[in-house]
CSV table of C-alpha atoms in Angstrom, one decimal:
chain,number,residue,atom,x,y,z
A,25,UNK,CA,69.5,52.9,37.7
A,26,UNK,CA,70.6,55.3,35.3
A,27,UNK,CA,74.1,57.1,36.8
A,28,UNK,CA,76.3,59.9,35.1
A,29,UNK,CA,79.5,58.8,34.1
A,30,UNK,CA,82.7,60.0,35.9
A,31,UNK,CA,84.7,62.1,34.8
A,32,UNK,CA,87.7,60.9,36.6
A,33,UNK,CA,89.7,57.8,37.7
A,34,UNK,CA,87.1,56.0,40.3
A,35,UNK,CA,88.6,55.9,43.8
A,36,UNK,CA,90.1,53.2,46.0
A,37,UNK,CA,86.7,51.2,47.5
A,38,UNK,CA,86.3,52.1,50.9
A,39,UNK,CA,85.4,49.6,53.3
A,40,UNK,CA,81.9,49.4,54.8
A,41,UNK,CA,82.1,50.6,58.0
A,42,UNK,CA,80.7,47.3,60.2
A,43,UNK,CA,79.5,49.2,63.8
A,44,UNK,CA,78.5,52.5,64.2
A,45,UNK,CA,82.0,54.4,65.7
A,46,UNK,CA,83.8,53.2,62.9
A,47,UNK,CA,79.7,54.6,60.5
A,48,UNK,CA,80.9,57.9,62.2
A,49,UNK,CA,84.4,58.2,62.0
A,50,UNK,CA,84.3,57.7,58.0
A,51,UNK,CA,81.4,59.9,58.3
A,52,UNK,CA,84.5,62.9,59.5
A,53,UNK,CA,86.8,61.8,57.2
A,54,UNK,CA,87.3,65.0,55.5
A,55,UNK,CA,88.7,64.9,51.9
A,56,UNK,CA,91.4,67.8,50.9
A,57,UNK,CA,88.7,69.6,49.0
A,58,UNK,CA,87.6,70.3,52.7
A,59,UNK,CA,90.7,70.9,54.1
A,60,UNK,CA,91.5,72.7,51.8
A,61,UNK,CA,88.8,75.1,51.5
A,62,UNK,CA,88.0,76.0,55.4
A,63,UNK,CA,91.7,76.7,55.4
A,64,UNK,CA,91.1,79.9,54.5
A,65,UNK,CA,88.1,80.9,56.6
A,66,UNK,CA,87.4,84.3,58.9
A,67,UNK,CA,85.8,83.2,61.8
A,68,UNK,CA,84.6,80.5,64.6
A,69,UNK,CA,82.4,77.9,63.4
A,70,UNK,CA,79.1,78.0,64.4
A,71,UNK,CA,76.1,74.9,63.5
A,72,UNK,CA,72.9,76.4,65.1
A,73,UNK,CA,70.7,72.7,65.3
A,74,UNK,CA,73.6,70.1,66.0
A,75,UNK,CA,72.2,67.8,67.9
A,76,UNK,CA,69.7,66.7,65.0
A,77,UNK,CA,70.3,63.5,62.4
A,78,UNK,CA,73.3,65.4,60.8
A,79,UNK,CA,74.8,67.4,63.2
A,80,UNK,CA,76.8,65.2,65.0
A,81,UNK,CA,78.9,64.1,62.0
A,82,UNK,CA,79.1,67.7,60.7
A,83,UNK,CA,80.3,68.9,63.4
A,84,UNK,CA,83.8,66.7,64.0
A,85,UNK,CA,84.3,66.6,60.1
A,86,UNK,CA,84.4,70.6,60.5
A,87,UNK,CA,87.4,70.0,63.3
A,88,UNK,CA,88.8,67.9,62.7
A,89,UNK,CA,89.4,69.6,58.5
A,90,UNK,CA,90.4,72.5,60.6
A,91,UNK,CA,93.0,70.5,62.0
A,92,UNK,CA,94.2,69.0,59.1
A,93,UNK,CA,94.2,72.7,57.2
A,94,UNK,CA,96.4,73.7,61.2
A,95,UNK,CA,93.7,76.3,62.0
A,96,UNK,CA,93.5,74.9,65.2
A,97,UNK,CA,92.7,78.8,66.1
A,98,UNK,CA,89.2,78.5,65.1
A,99,UNK,CA,86.1,76.7,67.3
A,100,UNK,CA,84.0,74.1,66.3
A,101,UNK,CA,80.5,75.5,68.1
A,102,UNK,CA,78.0,73.1,68.0
A,103,UNK,CA,74.4,74.9,69.8
A,104,UNK,CA,71.1,72.5,70.7
A,105,UNK,CA,69.6,72.2,73.5
A,106,UNK,CA,70.7,68.9,74.2
A,107,UNK,CA,67.9,66.6,75.6
A,108,UNK,CA,71.2,63.3,75.5
A,109,UNK,CA,74.1,64.4,77.1
A,110,UNK,CA,76.1,61.7,75.5
A,111,UNK,CA,75.8,62.9,72.3
A,112,UNK,CA,76.6,66.2,73.9
A,113,UNK,CA,79.8,64.9,75.8
A,114,UNK,CA,81.0,62.1,72.8
A,115,UNK,CA,81.2,65.7,70.5
A,116,UNK,CA,83.5,67.9,73.0
A,117,UNK,CA,85.3,64.3,73.4
A,118,UNK,CA,86.4,65.4,69.6
A,119,UNK,CA,87.5,69.0,70.1
A,120,UNK,CA,84.2,70.4,69.7
A,121,UNK,CA,82.6,73.1,71.7
A,122,UNK,CA,79.1,72.2,73.2
A,123,UNK,CA,76.5,75.3,73.3
A,124,UNK,CA,73.1,74.5,75.1
A,125,UNK,CA,70.4,77.0,73.7
A,126,UNK,CA,67.2,76.6,73.1
A,127,UNK,CA,66.5,78.7,69.8
A,128,UNK,CA,63.3,79.2,70.1
A,129,UNK,CA,62.9,80.8,73.4
A,130,UNK,CA,66.2,82.0,74.1
A,131,UNK,CA,67.0,85.3,73.2
A,132,UNK,CA,69.7,84.9,70.1
A,133,UNK,CA,72.1,87.7,71.7
A,134,UNK,CA,73.3,85.5,73.7
A,135,UNK,CA,74.5,82.7,71.2
A,136,UNK,CA,78.6,83.2,70.4
A,137,UNK,CA,79.5,85.2,67.7
A,138,UNK,CA,80.8,83.6,64.9
A,139,UNK,CA,82.6,84.7,61.6
A,140,UNK,CA,80.8,81.7,59.6
A,141,UNK,CA,77.2,79.4,60.4
A,142,UNK,CA,76.2,76.2,59.6
A,143,UNK,CA,71.7,76.6,60.1
A,144,UNK,CA,71.0,72.9,60.0
A,145,UNK,CA,67.2,74.2,62.2
A,146,UNK,CA,64.5,72.2,60.8
A,147,UNK,CA,60.6,70.8,61.7
A,148,UNK,CA,59.3,68.3,59.3
A,149,UNK,CA,57.1,65.0,61.3
A,150,UNK,CA,54.4,66.7,62.7
A,151,UNK,CA,53.9,69.4,60.7
A,152,UNK,CA,50.7,68.5,58.8
A,153,UNK,CA,48.7,68.5,62.6
A,154,UNK,CA,50.9,71.6,64.0
A,155,UNK,CA,51.8,73.9,60.8
A,156,UNK,CA,52.0,77.5,62.9
A,157,UNK,CA,55.3,75.8,64.7
A,158,UNK,CA,56.4,74.4,61.1
A,159,UNK,CA,56.5,78.1,60.4
A,160,UNK,CA,58.1,79.8,63.3
A,161,UNK,CA,61.1,77.5,63.5
A,162,UNK,CA,61.7,77.0,58.9
A,163,UNK,CA,60.8,80.7,58.3
A,164,UNK,CA,60.3,83.1,61.5
A,165,UNK,CA,63.8,81.6,63.6
A,166,UNK,CA,65.7,82.4,59.8
A,167,UNK,CA,64.9,86.1,61.0
A,168,UNK,CA,65.9,86.2,64.7
A,169,UNK,CA,69.2,84.4,62.9
A,170,UNK,CA,70.4,86.8,59.9
A,171,UNK,CA,69.4,89.6,62.3
A,172,UNK,CA,72.4,88.4,64.9
A,173,UNK,CA,74.4,87.2,62.1
A,174,UNK,CA,74.7,89.8,59.4
A,175,UNK,CA,78.4,89.7,58.9
A,176,UNK,CA,79.1,85.8,59.0
A,177,UNK,CA,79.2,83.4,56.2
A,178,UNK,CA,75.3,81.6,56.9
A,179,UNK,CA,75.0,78.2,54.7
A,180,UNK,CA,71.5,77.0,55.5
A,181,UNK,CA,70.2,73.8,54.3
A,182,UNK,CA,66.9,73.5,53.0
A,183,UNK,CA,65.2,70.9,51.1
A,184,UNK,CA,64.3,69.3,47.8
A,185,UNK,CA,61.0,69.5,48.7
A,186,UNK,CA,60.6,73.3,47.7
A,187,UNK,CA,60.3,71.9,43.7
A,188,UNK,CA,57.5,70.3,42.6
A,189,UNK,CA,56.7,66.6,41.4
A,190,UNK,CA,58.8,66.4,37.9
A,191,UNK,CA,58.0,64.1,35.3
A,192,UNK,CA,60.5,61.1,36.4
A,193,UNK,CA,61.7,61.2,32.4
A,194,UNK,CA,63.1,64.4,33.1
A,195,UNK,CA,66.9,65.4,34.3
A,196,UNK,CA,65.1,66.6,37.5
A,197,UNK,CA,64.3,70.3,39.2
A,198,UNK,CA,67.6,72.2,38.9
A,199,UNK,CA,68.1,74.8,40.9
A,200,UNK,CA,66.8,77.9,38.2
A,201,UNK,CA,63.5,76.1,37.6
A,202,UNK,CA,60.5,77.5,39.3
A,203,UNK,CA,59.7,76.1,43.3
A,204,UNK,CA,56.7,74.9,43.8
A,205,UNK,CA,56.3,73.7,46.7
A,206,UNK,CA,53.7,71.3,48.3
A,207,UNK,CA,52.1,71.2,52.0
A,208,UNK,CA,53.0,73.4,55.1
A,209,UNK,CA,56.5,71.9,55.4
A,210,UNK,CA,57.6,72.7,52.4
A,211,UNK,CA,56.0,75.9,51.8
A,212,UNK,CA,57.9,77.3,55.4
A,213,UNK,CA,60.9,75.8,54.1
A,214,UNK,CA,60.3,77.4,50.5
A,215,UNK,CA,59.8,80.6,53.5
A,216,UNK,CA,62.9,80.1,55.1
A,217,UNK,CA,65.2,80.3,52.3
A,218,UNK,CA,63.3,83.8,51.1
A,219,UNK,CA,64.4,84.7,54.9
A,220,UNK,CA,67.6,84.4,54.1
A,221,UNK,CA,67.7,85.1,50.7
A,222,UNK,CA,65.8,89.1,52.0
A,223,UNK,CA,69.2,89.5,54.6
A,224,UNK,CA,71.8,88.9,52.1
A,225,UNK,CA,70.4,91.4,49.7
A,226,UNK,CA,69.0,94.0,52.6
A,227,UNK,CA,72.4,93.2,54.6
A,228,UNK,CA,75.3,91.9,52.3
A,229,UNK,CA,74.7,88.3,54.3
A,230,UNK,CA,76.4,86.1,52.7
A,231,UNK,CA,74.3,83.5,52.2
A,232,UNK,CA,74.3,79.2,50.8
A,233,UNK,CA,71.0,77.5,50.4
A,234,UNK,CA,71.4,73.7,50.6
A,235,UNK,CA,68.5,71.9,48.2
A,236,UNK,CA,68.9,68.4,50.2
A,237,UNK,CA,67.7,65.3,49.1
A,238,UNK,CA,67.6,61.9,50.5
A,239,UNK,CA,70.6,61.5,53.2
A,240,UNK,CA,72.1,58.1,53.5
A,241,UNK,CA,74.2,57.2,56.8
A,242,UNK,CA,73.1,53.2,57.2
A,243,UNK,CA,71.1,54.4,60.5
A,244,UNK,CA,68.0,55.8,58.3
A,245,UNK,CA,67.7,57.2,55.3
A,246,UNK,CA,65.8,55.9,52.0
A,247,UNK,CA,67.7,53.3,51.8
A,248,UNK,CA,67.1,52.5,55.2
A,249,UNK,CA,63.6,52.5,54.8
A,250,UNK,CA,63.4,50.5,51.7
A,251,UNK,CA,65.8,47.8,53.0
A,252,UNK,CA,64.5,47.3,56.5
A,253,UNK,CA,61.0,46.0,54.6
A,254,UNK,CA,62.2,44.0,52.6
A,255,UNK,CA,63.8,42.1,54.9
A,256,UNK,CA,61.4,42.6,57.3
A,257,UNK,CA,58.5,40.9,54.5
A,258,UNK,CA,56.2,44.6,54.7
A,259,UNK,CA,55.4,45.6,51.5
A,260,UNK,CA,57.8,48.7,49.5
A,261,UNK,CA,55.5,51.8,48.8
A,262,UNK,CA,55.9,52.0,45.2
A,263,UNK,CA,53.5,56.2,45.9
A,264,UNK,CA,57.1,57.6,45.0
A,265,UNK,CA,59.2,55.6,42.7
A,266,UNK,CA,62.0,57.3,42.1
A,267,UNK,CA,64.3,58.9,44.7
A,268,UNK,CA,67.7,60.9,44.1
A,269,UNK,CA,69.9,59.5,47.0
A,270,UNK,CA,73.6,60.9,48.9
A,271,UNK,CA,75.8,59.6,51.5
A,272,UNK,CA,75.5,62.3,54.2
A,273,UNK,CA,79.2,62.2,54.7
A,274,UNK,CA,78.8,64.6,51.1
A,275,UNK,CA,75.9,66.2,52.0
A,276,UNK,CA,78.5,67.7,55.0
A,277,UNK,CA,80.7,68.3,53.0
A,278,UNK,CA,79.2,70.4,50.7
A,279,UNK,CA,77.8,72.0,53.2
A,280,UNK,CA,80.4,73.0,54.3
A,281,UNK,CA,82.3,74.0,51.9
A,282,UNK,CA,79.5,76.3,50.2
A,283,UNK,CA,80.3,78.5,53.1
A,284,UNK,CA,83.2,79.8,50.9
A,285,UNK,CA,80.7,80.0,47.8
A,286,UNK,CA,77.9,82.1,50.2
A,287,UNK,CA,77.0,85.2,48.9
A,288,UNK,CA,74.6,88.2,48.9
A,289,UNK,CA,73.4,86.7,45.9
A,290,UNK,CA,72.8,83.7,47.8
A,291,UNK,CA,74.1,80.2,46.4
A,292,UNK,CA,71.3,77.6,45.9
A,293,UNK,CA,72.5,74.2,45.5
A,294,UNK,CA,71.1,70.9,44.5
A,295,UNK,CA,72.3,68.4,47.0
A,296,UNK,CA,71.8,64.5,46.1
A,297,UNK,CA,73.6,62.2,44.3
A,298,UNK,CA,73.6,61.6,40.2
A,299,UNK,CA,71.2,58.1,39.3
A,300,UNK,CA,67.1,58.6,39.1
A,301,UNK,CA,67.2,55.0,41.7
A,302,UNK,CA,64.4,53.0,40.6
A,303,UNK,CA,62.7,51.8,44.2
A,304,UNK,CA,60.8,48.8,43.1
A,305,UNK,CA,64.4,47.8,41.2
A,306,UNK,CA,66.3,48.8,44.7
A,307,UNK,CA,64.1,46.5,46.7
A,308,UNK,CA,64.6,43.7,44.8
A,309,UNK,CA,68.6,44.5,44.7
A,310,UNK,CA,68.2,44.1,48.5
A,311,UNK,CA,66.0,41.0,48.3
A,312,UNK,CA,69.2,39.7,46.3
A,313,UNK,CA,71.4,40.7,49.7
A,314,UNK,CA,69.0,38.8,51.5
A,315,UNK,CA,68.1,35.9,50.1
A,316,UNK,CA,64.7,36.8,50.2
A,317,UNK,CA,61.3,38.7,48.1
A,318,UNK,CA,60.2,42.1,47.7
A,319,UNK,CA,56.5,42.9,47.9
A,320,UNK,CA,55.0,45.9,46.8
A,321,UNK,CA,51.8,48.2,47.3
A,322,UNK,CA,51.1,50.1,44.8
A,323,UNK,CA,52.1,50.9,41.1
A,324,UNK,CA,54.9,53.8,40.6
A,325,UNK,CA,53.5,57.1,39.4
A,326,UNK,CA,55.3,59.2,36.6
A,327,UNK,CA,56.3,61.6,38.8
A,328,UNK,CA,58.4,61.6,42.0
A,329,UNK,CA,60.4,65.1,43.7
A,330,UNK,CA,63.9,64.5,42.2
A,331,UNK,CA,66.5,67.0,42.0
A,332,UNK,CA,69.9,67.2,39.0
A,333,UNK,CA,72.9,67.3,40.9
A,334,UNK,CA,74.9,68.6,37.9
A,335,UNK,CA,75.6,72.0,39.5
A,336,UNK,CA,77.0,70.5,42.6
A,337,UNK,CA,79.0,67.9,41.2
A,338,UNK,CA,80.2,70.4,39.2
A,339,UNK,CA,81.6,72.4,42.1
A,340,UNK,CA,81.7,70.3,44.8
A,341,UNK,CA,83.0,67.0,42.4
A,342,UNK,CA,81.2,63.0,42.5
A,343,UNK,CA,80.2,61.9,46.1
A,344,UNK,CA,83.1,58.8,46.8
A,345,UNK,CA,80.2,56.5,48.0
A,346,UNK,CA,78.4,56.1,44.9
A,347,UNK,CA,74.4,54.4,45.0
A,348,UNK,CA,75.6,50.8,44.3
A,349,UNK,CA,78.2,50.8,47.8
A,350,UNK,CA,74.9,52.0,50.0
A,351,UNK,CA,72.9,50.1,48.8
A,352,UNK,CA,75.7,47.4,49.6
A,353,UNK,CA,76.7,49.3,52.6
A,354,UNK,CA,72.9,49.2,53.9
A,355,UNK,CA,72.1,46.0,53.0
A,356,UNK,CA,75.3,44.3,55.1
A,357,UNK,CA,74.1,46.7,57.8
A,358,UNK,CA,71.2,45.6,58.4
A,359,UNK,CA,72.0,41.7,58.2
A,360,UNK,CA,74.7,42.3,60.9
A,361,UNK,CA,71.9,43.8,62.8
A,362,UNK,CA,73.2,47.0,63.2
A,363,UNK,CA,71.1,49.9,65.3
A,364,UNK,CA,68.7,52.2,63.1
A,365,UNK,CA,67.2,55.0,64.1
A,366,UNK,CA,63.8,54.1,63.7
A,367,UNK,CA,62.7,57.3,62.2
A,368,UNK,CA,61.3,57.1,58.8
A,369,UNK,CA,62.0,59.2,55.9
A,370,UNK,CA,58.3,59.2,54.6
A,371,UNK,CA,60.0,59.2,50.9
A,372,UNK,CA,56.9,57.8,49.7
A,373,UNK,CA,54.5,60.9,51.1
A,374,UNK,CA,52.9,62.6,48.1
A,375,UNK,CA,51.0,65.2,49.1
A,376,UNK,CA,53.0,66.9,51.9
A,377,UNK,CA,51.7,65.9,54.9
A,378,UNK,CA,54.0,64.9,56.7
């Protein structure tokens, strides 16, 4: 694993979250930089697709940052179908207004007004068998949302999958490199970007596009996939032998801070950690933590889905939780029997068929 050298003194070590409550609290703890950026927001914040894996923690993070900035006058509204009433109730208890709404079938005109929108809606798994749904969610829905909020700042989550596989010897795809999506999911995600970009240029809608890969939350993510396989004795696939990962709290913070960088010429940023991590070495690290042996399937290729996040780190700083800490935390989480989401990332898929 190679890491870019830090440009500042390291921050004090964070304590490993011991359970879901501590994890959520850490994910929702804003940095001073986030507080400063959100202090200047104009208008309420609307989070679309807030019921997914990252949505609740992003909403809590935004609410806490606004409160710390003295902006209790701004609402944070979380839009989802909210099929899990407990998740909605937990967010409401933390000061986030939950809005039950079916974004695919409902009239966007019924959504609350907002000066700032975070678009987190996406369809990935199952897209190989039902590509029409993937295109409807990932590319058609953004058109309806952009028409509903032509004057709002919009931060839209995208994915590093819009890039082609690149050599592991290089630094990864940069924002101005050519896109080359593989498979219907990746193509529809590029469609999402193009639709928001179209409205930005046609209507002057300020847009930022967040090309993320891969967020780590301890309950899910590439590290959870590898660690769980090692702990259970299952072979770790080396089909994709090198990956980028990043702490989810950092990814959410960058998405929120990117609202202040949104522009009619869309602000595009790769969001991931500074390391190119070897899957084989990660597995051996987890095996050492668990006192077991790592087993593998296949051999590494010379390419991977890798992104150069230099722009992100220059603009927003390095992630507060580095890779070595994430590995240690992930091992401790699984060793303690804490829950996993049961939703694998399928990071080893190379043909775009999710």
